[in-house]
PDB file of C-alpha atoms in Angstrom:
ATOM      1  CA  MET A   1      33.606 -79.504  79.249  1.00 65.00           C
ATOM      2  CA  VAL A   2      31.174 -78.043  81.294  1.00 64.00           C
ATOM      3  CA  ASP A   3      30.498 -74.850  78.341  1.00 71.00           C
ATOM      4  CA  ASN A   4      30.644 -77.955  76.199  1.00 75.00           C
ATOM      5  CA  VAL A   5      27.985 -79.569  77.850  1.00 70.00           C
ATOM      6  CA  LEU A   6      25.855 -76.582  78.527  1.00 71.00           C
ATOM      7  CA  SER A   7      25.629 -75.592  74.773  1.00 75.00           C
ATOM      8  CA  ARG A   8      23.918 -78.860  73.585  1.00 78.00           C
ATOM      9  CA  VAL A   9      21.370 -78.241  76.607  1.00 76.00           C
ATOM     10  CA  PRO A  10      17.906 -76.652  75.329  1.00 81.00           C
ATOM     11  CA  GLU A  11      17.748 -73.244  76.709  1.00 80.00           C
ATOM     12  CA  PRO A  12      14.841 -73.280  79.450  1.00 77.00           C
ATOM     13  CA  MET A  13      16.946 -75.544  81.115  1.00 80.00           C
ATOM     14  CA  ARG A  14      20.903 -73.862  80.282  1.00 77.00           C
ATOM     15  CA  GLY A  15      19.521 -71.171  82.176  1.00 78.00           C
ATOM     16  CA  ALA A  16      19.015 -73.000  85.262  1.00 78.00           C
ATOM     17  CA  LEU A  17      22.123 -75.109  84.608  1.00 75.00           C
ATOM     18  CA  ILE A  18      24.380 -71.911  84.034  1.00 74.00           C
ATOM     19  CA  LYS A  19      22.764 -70.404  87.723  1.00 77.00           C
ATOM     20  CA  HIS A  20      23.891 -73.680  89.495  1.00 79.00           C
ATOM     21  CA  ARG A  21      27.265 -73.910  87.369  1.00 80.00           C
ATOM     22  CA  GLU A  22      29.623 -74.768  90.638  1.00 81.00           C
ATOM     23  CA  LEU A  23      26.655 -77.579  91.617  1.00 84.00           C
ATOM     24  CA  LEU A  24      26.908 -78.797  88.290  1.00 84.00           C
ATOM     25  CA  LYS A  25      30.649 -79.327  88.640  1.00 86.00           C
ATOM     26  CA  PHE A  26      30.941 -80.504  92.319  1.00 87.00           C
ATOM     27  CA  ALA A  27      28.294 -83.058  90.873  1.00 89.00           C
ATOM     28  CA  ILE A  28      30.978 -84.190  88.211  1.00 90.00           C
ATOM     29  CA  VAL A  29      33.812 -84.215  90.409  1.00 92.00           C
ATOM     30  CA  GLY A  30      31.744 -86.151  93.163  1.00 91.00           C
ATOM     31  CA  ALA A  31      30.928 -88.544  90.048  1.00 93.00           C
ATOM     32  CA  THR A  32      34.412 -88.974  89.061  1.00 95.00           C
ATOM     33  CA  THR A  33      35.528 -89.537  92.441  1.00 94.00           C
ATOM     34  CA  PHE A  34      32.720 -92.197  92.624  1.00 94.00           C
ATOM     35  CA  VAL A  35      33.990 -94.108  90.855  1.00 96.00           C
ATOM     36  CA  ILE A  36      37.418 -93.617  91.945  1.00 97.00           C
ATOM     37  CA  ASP A  37      36.528 -94.586  95.781  1.00 95.00           C
ATOM     38  CA  ASN A  38      34.302 -97.841  93.938  1.00 95.00           C
ATOM     39  CA  GLY A  39      37.345 -98.516  92.334  1.00 96.00           C
ATOM     40  CA  VAL A  40      39.894 -98.657  94.870  1.00 97.00           C
ATOM     41  CA  TRP A  41      37.833-100.155  97.149  1.00 95.00           C
ATOM     42  CA  TYR A  42      36.501-103.454  95.265  1.00 94.00           C
ATOM     43  CA  LEU A  43      40.367-103.869  93.881  1.00 97.00           C
ATOM     44  CA  LEU A  44      41.372-104.157  98.040  1.00 97.00           C
ATOM     45  CA  LYS A  45      38.386-105.904  99.303  1.00 94.00           C
ATOM     46  CA  LEU A  46      38.138-108.394  96.725  1.00 93.00           C
ATOM     47  CA  THR A  47      41.572-108.951  97.022  1.00 96.00           C
ATOM     48  CA  VAL A  48      44.118-108.107  99.632  1.00 96.00           C
ATOM     49  CA  LEU A  49      41.223-106.878 101.992  1.00 96.00           C
ATOM     50  CA  GLU A  50      38.788-108.946 101.512  1.00 92.00           C
ATOM     51  CA  ASP A  51      38.768-110.196 105.329  1.00 93.00           C
ATOM     52  CA  LYS A  52      38.699-105.914 106.124  1.00 95.00           C
ATOM     53  CA  PRO A  53      35.952-104.647 104.415  1.00 94.00           C
ATOM     54  CA  THR A  54      35.893-101.501 106.146  1.00 93.00           C
ATOM     55  CA  THR A  55      39.494-100.515 105.801  1.00 95.00           C
ATOM     56  CA  ALA A  56      39.254-101.366 102.275  1.00 96.00           C
ATOM     57  CA  LYS A  57      36.259 -98.614 101.820  1.00 94.00           C
ATOM     58  CA  ALA A  58      38.122 -95.997 104.031  1.00 94.00           C
ATOM     59  CA  MET A  59      41.220 -96.310 101.649  1.00 96.00           C
ATOM     60  CA  GLY A  60      38.965 -95.847  98.730  1.00 95.00           C
ATOM     61  CA  ILE A  61      37.309 -93.194 100.333  1.00 94.00           C
ATOM     62  CA  ILE A  62      41.123 -91.569 101.455  1.00 95.00           C
ATOM     63  CA  VAL A  63      42.296 -92.052  97.779  1.00 96.00           C
ATOM     64  CA  ALA A  64      39.155 -89.664  95.911  1.00 95.00           C
ATOM     65  CA  MET A  65      39.319 -87.405  98.694  1.00 94.00           C
ATOM     66  CA  ILE A  66      42.729 -86.519  97.423  1.00 95.00           C
ATOM     67  CA  CYS A  67      41.856 -86.970  93.843  1.00 95.00           C
ATOM     68  CA  ASN A  68      38.385 -84.362  95.023  1.00 92.00           C
ATOM     69  CA  TYR A  69      40.383 -81.678  96.509  1.00 91.00           C
ATOM     70  CA  VAL A  70      42.730 -81.425  93.679  1.00 92.00           C
ATOM     71  CA  LEU A  71      39.547 -81.165  91.240  1.00 92.00           C
ATOM     72  CA  ASN A  72      37.546 -79.480  93.713  1.00 87.00           C
ATOM     73  CA  ARG A  73      40.133 -76.309  94.157  1.00 85.00           C
ATOM     74  CA  GLU A  74      41.670 -76.016  90.533  1.00 87.00           C
ATOM     75  CA  TRP A  75      37.894 -76.920  89.302  1.00 86.00           C
ATOM     76  CA  SER A  76      34.317 -76.583  90.859  1.00 81.00           C
ATOM     77  CA  PHE A  77      35.781 -73.896  93.611  1.00 80.00           C
ATOM     78  CA  ARG A  78      38.578 -72.042  91.589  1.00 80.00           C
ATOM     79  CA  THR A  79      36.970 -68.629  91.654  1.00 79.00           C
ATOM     80  CA  ARG A  80      36.023 -68.719  95.500  1.00 75.00           C
ATOM     81  CA  GLY A  81      38.545 -68.172  98.015  1.00 67.00           C
ATOM     82  CA  GLY A  82      41.211 -66.608  98.821  1.00 67.00           C
ATOM     83  CA  ARG A  83      42.463 -68.740 102.046  1.00 74.00           C
ATOM     84  CA  GLU A  84      46.572 -69.653 102.350  1.00 83.00           C
ATOM     85  CA  ARG A  85      46.464 -72.827 100.564  1.00 83.00           C
ATOM     86  CA  SER A  86      47.751 -75.040 103.569  1.00 89.00           C
ATOM     87  CA  HIS A  87      44.627 -73.241 106.028  1.00 89.00           C
ATOM     88  CA  GLU A  88      42.664 -74.491 102.735  1.00 87.00           C
ATOM     89  CA  ALA A  89      43.319 -77.673 102.724  1.00 90.00           C
ATOM     90  CA  ALA A  90      43.770 -78.429 106.469  1.00 93.00           C
ATOM     91  CA  LEU A  91      40.397 -77.396 106.561  1.00 93.00           C
ATOM     92  CA  PHE A  92      38.931 -79.672 103.454  1.00 91.00           C
ATOM     93  CA  PHE A  93      40.367 -82.752 104.641  1.00 93.00           C
ATOM     94  CA  ILE A  94      38.729 -81.658 108.211  1.00 96.00           C
ATOM     95  CA  PHE A  95      35.715 -82.053 106.609  1.00 96.00           C
ATOM     96  CA  SER A  96      36.414 -84.732 104.489  1.00 94.00           C
ATOM     97  CA  GLY A  97      37.758 -86.488 107.631  1.00 94.00           C
ATOM     98  CA  LEU A  98      34.141 -85.936 109.058  1.00 96.00           C
ATOM     99  CA  ALA A  99      32.337 -87.430 105.881  1.00 95.00           C
ATOM    100  CA  LEU A 100      34.497 -89.784 105.675  1.00 94.00           C
ATOM    101  CA  LEU A 101      33.080 -91.051 109.353  1.00 95.00           C
ATOM    102  CA  ILE A 102      29.489 -89.755 107.758  1.00 95.00           C
ATOM    103  CA  ASN A 103      30.062 -92.910 104.623  1.00 93.00           C
ATOM    104  CA  LEU A 104      31.935 -95.807 106.852  1.00 94.00           C
ATOM    105  CA  ALA A 105      28.725 -95.385 109.517  1.00 96.00           C
ATOM    106  CA  THR A 106      25.887 -96.217 106.428  1.00 95.00           C
ATOM    107  CA  PHE A 107      28.501 -98.828 105.476  1.00 93.00           C
ATOM    108  CA  ALA A 108      29.285-100.228 108.950  1.00 94.00           C
ATOM    109  CA  PHE A 109      25.553-100.182 110.261  1.00 96.00           C
ATOM    110  CA  SER A 110      24.442-102.247 107.319  1.00 95.00           C
ATOM    111  CA  ARG A 111      27.283-104.895 108.077  1.00 93.00           C
ATOM    112  CA  TYR A 112      27.511-104.902 111.973  1.00 93.00           C
ATOM    113  CA  VAL A 113      24.239-104.273 112.992  1.00 95.00           C
ATOM    114  CA  LEU A 114      21.859-104.917 110.370  1.00 95.00           C
ATOM    115  CA  ASP A 115      24.488-108.516 110.038  1.00 95.00           C
ATOM    116  CA  LEU A 116      24.141-107.736 106.353  1.00 95.00           C
ATOM    117  CA  ARG A 117      27.322-110.358 105.456  1.00 93.00           C
ATOM    118  CA  VAL A 118      28.399-113.628 104.788  1.00 93.00           C
ATOM    119  CA  PRO A 119      27.482-116.302 106.404  1.00 94.00           C
ATOM    120  CA  ASP A 120      23.914-114.349 107.615  1.00 95.00           C
ATOM    121  CA  VAL A 121      23.143-113.542 103.976  1.00 96.00           C
ATOM    122  CA  SER A 122      24.162-114.541 100.748  1.00 96.00           C
ATOM    123  CA  ARG A 123      27.252-113.234  99.127  1.00 94.00           C
ATOM    124  CA  LEU A 124      25.289-111.347  96.569  1.00 96.00           C
ATOM    125  CA  THR A 125      23.150-109.496  99.479  1.00 96.00           C
ATOM    126  CA  GLN A 126      26.130-108.551 100.947  1.00 95.00           C
ATOM    127  CA  GLU A 127      27.525-107.261  97.916  1.00 93.00           C
ATOM    128  CA  LEU A 128      24.558-105.376  97.164  1.00 95.00           C
ATOM    129  CA  ALA A 129      23.932-103.915 101.202  1.00 95.00           C
ATOM    130  CA  ASP A 130      27.423-103.169 100.867  1.00 94.00           C
ATOM    131  CA  PHE A 131      27.161-101.224  97.318  1.00 94.00           C
ATOM    132  CA  GLY A 132      23.305 -99.854  98.561  1.00 95.00           C
ATOM    133  CA  PHE A 133      24.570 -98.599 102.488  1.00 94.00           C
ATOM    134  CA  GLY A 134      28.583 -97.311 101.837  1.00 90.00           C
ATOM    135  CA  SER A 135      28.514 -96.198  97.779  1.00 91.00           C
ATOM    136  CA  VAL A 136      25.436 -94.867  97.185  1.00 94.00           C
ATOM    137  CA  ILE A 137      23.558 -93.864 100.951  1.00 96.00           C
ATOM    138  CA  GLY A 138      26.686 -93.319 102.849  1.00 94.00           C
ATOM    139  CA  MET A 139      28.009 -91.424  99.380  1.00 91.00           C
ATOM    140  CA  LEU A 140      24.915 -89.033  99.437  1.00 94.00           C
ATOM    141  CA  LEU A 141      24.674 -87.933 102.933  1.00 95.00           C
ATOM    142  CA  ALA A 142      28.374 -87.198 102.499  1.00 94.00           C
ATOM    143  CA  THR A 143      28.301 -85.438  99.544  1.00 91.00           C
ATOM    144  CA  ALA A 144      26.126 -83.525 100.933  1.00 93.00           C
ATOM    145  CA  PHE A 145      27.423 -82.747 103.974  1.00 96.00           C
ATOM    146  CA  ARG A 146      30.707 -81.931 101.784  1.00 91.00           C
ATOM    147  CA  TYR A 147      28.948 -79.687  99.697  1.00 88.00           C
ATOM    148  CA  TRP A 148      27.441 -77.561 102.638  1.00 92.00           C
ATOM    149  CA  ALA A 149      30.776 -77.230 104.387  1.00 92.00           C
ATOM    150  CA  PHE A 150      33.160 -76.490 101.464  1.00 87.00           C
ATOM    151  CA  LYS A 151      31.090 -73.602 100.344  1.00 86.00           C
ATOM    152  CA  LYS A 152      30.638 -72.310 104.054  1.00 87.00           C
ATOM    153  CA  TRP A 153      34.373 -72.752 104.958  1.00 88.00           C
ATOM    154  CA  VAL A 154      37.095 -74.298 102.805  1.00 87.00           C
ATOM    155  CA  PHE A 155      36.070 -72.365  99.649  1.00 83.00           C
ATOM    156  CA  PRO A 156      34.023 -69.582 100.896  1.00 84.00           C
ATOM    157  CA  ASP A 157      32.539 -66.764  98.744  1.00 77.00           C
ATOM    158  CA  GLU A 158      33.156 -64.239 101.696  1.00 62.00           C
ATOM    159  CA  LEU A 159      37.226 -63.625 100.763  1.00 52.00           C
ATOM    160  CA  ASP A 160      36.631 -60.585  98.604  1.00 53.00           C
ATOM    161  CA  GLY A 161      36.934 -62.864  95.501  1.00 50.00           C
ATOM    162  CA  HIS A 162      40.471 -62.645  95.924  1.00 50.00           C
ATOM    163  CA  ARG A 163      41.134 -66.082  93.535  1.00 47.00           C
ATOM    164  CA  ALA A 164      38.611 -64.403  91.418  1.00 47.00           C
ATOM    165  CA  GLU A 165      40.547 -61.702  90.623  1.00 47.00           C
ATOM    166  CA  GLU A 166      43.550 -64.115  89.975  1.00 49.00           C
ATOM    167  CA  VAL A 167      41.882 -66.644  87.177  1.00 46.00           C
ATOM    168  CA  ARG A 168      40.271 -63.600  85.607  1.00 41.00           C
ATOM    169  CA  GLY A 169      43.888 -62.039  85.585  1.00 40.00           C
TER     170      GLY A 169
END
C-alpha cells in the first residue's frame, strides 16, 4: 500500500517520505486506530455507557490499542526488534497504558476541571469539547509519546536486526 502511494507522489517529496517510511506507516496505523477508537467510544457513549463517558473512552482506546499492536508489530515496525514476543507485547501494553492515561487526562480535564459538560454547557459544546480534548489533543499527545517509546523500547533497532533478517528471508 505504501509503495503504491509513494509511486504517485512527486519526486521531491518521494525521497522525504521514503526516508520517513516507518513514521508514515505509524501514521497510517494511527489513523486507522483513531477511527476504531472513536467508533467504539461514540457507540458506547451514546448507548450503554451514556452516563460513563470516561469509561467509554477508555474502552475505545483499549480496543484500538489491541489493533494498534498487531498493525505496528506486523507492518510499521516489522523490520525492527528481535525480542521475545511476550516481552515485546508486555512493553507495548505498558507504554500504551501510559499513553491511555495521557489521553484520558485531557478528556477528564475538559469534562471535570473546565466543566465542559451538560448542564453547564450545551450538548453541542460538550460533544465538541469531548472530541477536541479526548480525540484530538489527547490522541496527539499520546501518539507522540507512543512513537517515541515504541522506537526506543518496544521495537528498538539495536537488537542486531534479527527480525529484519527474518522478514527478508
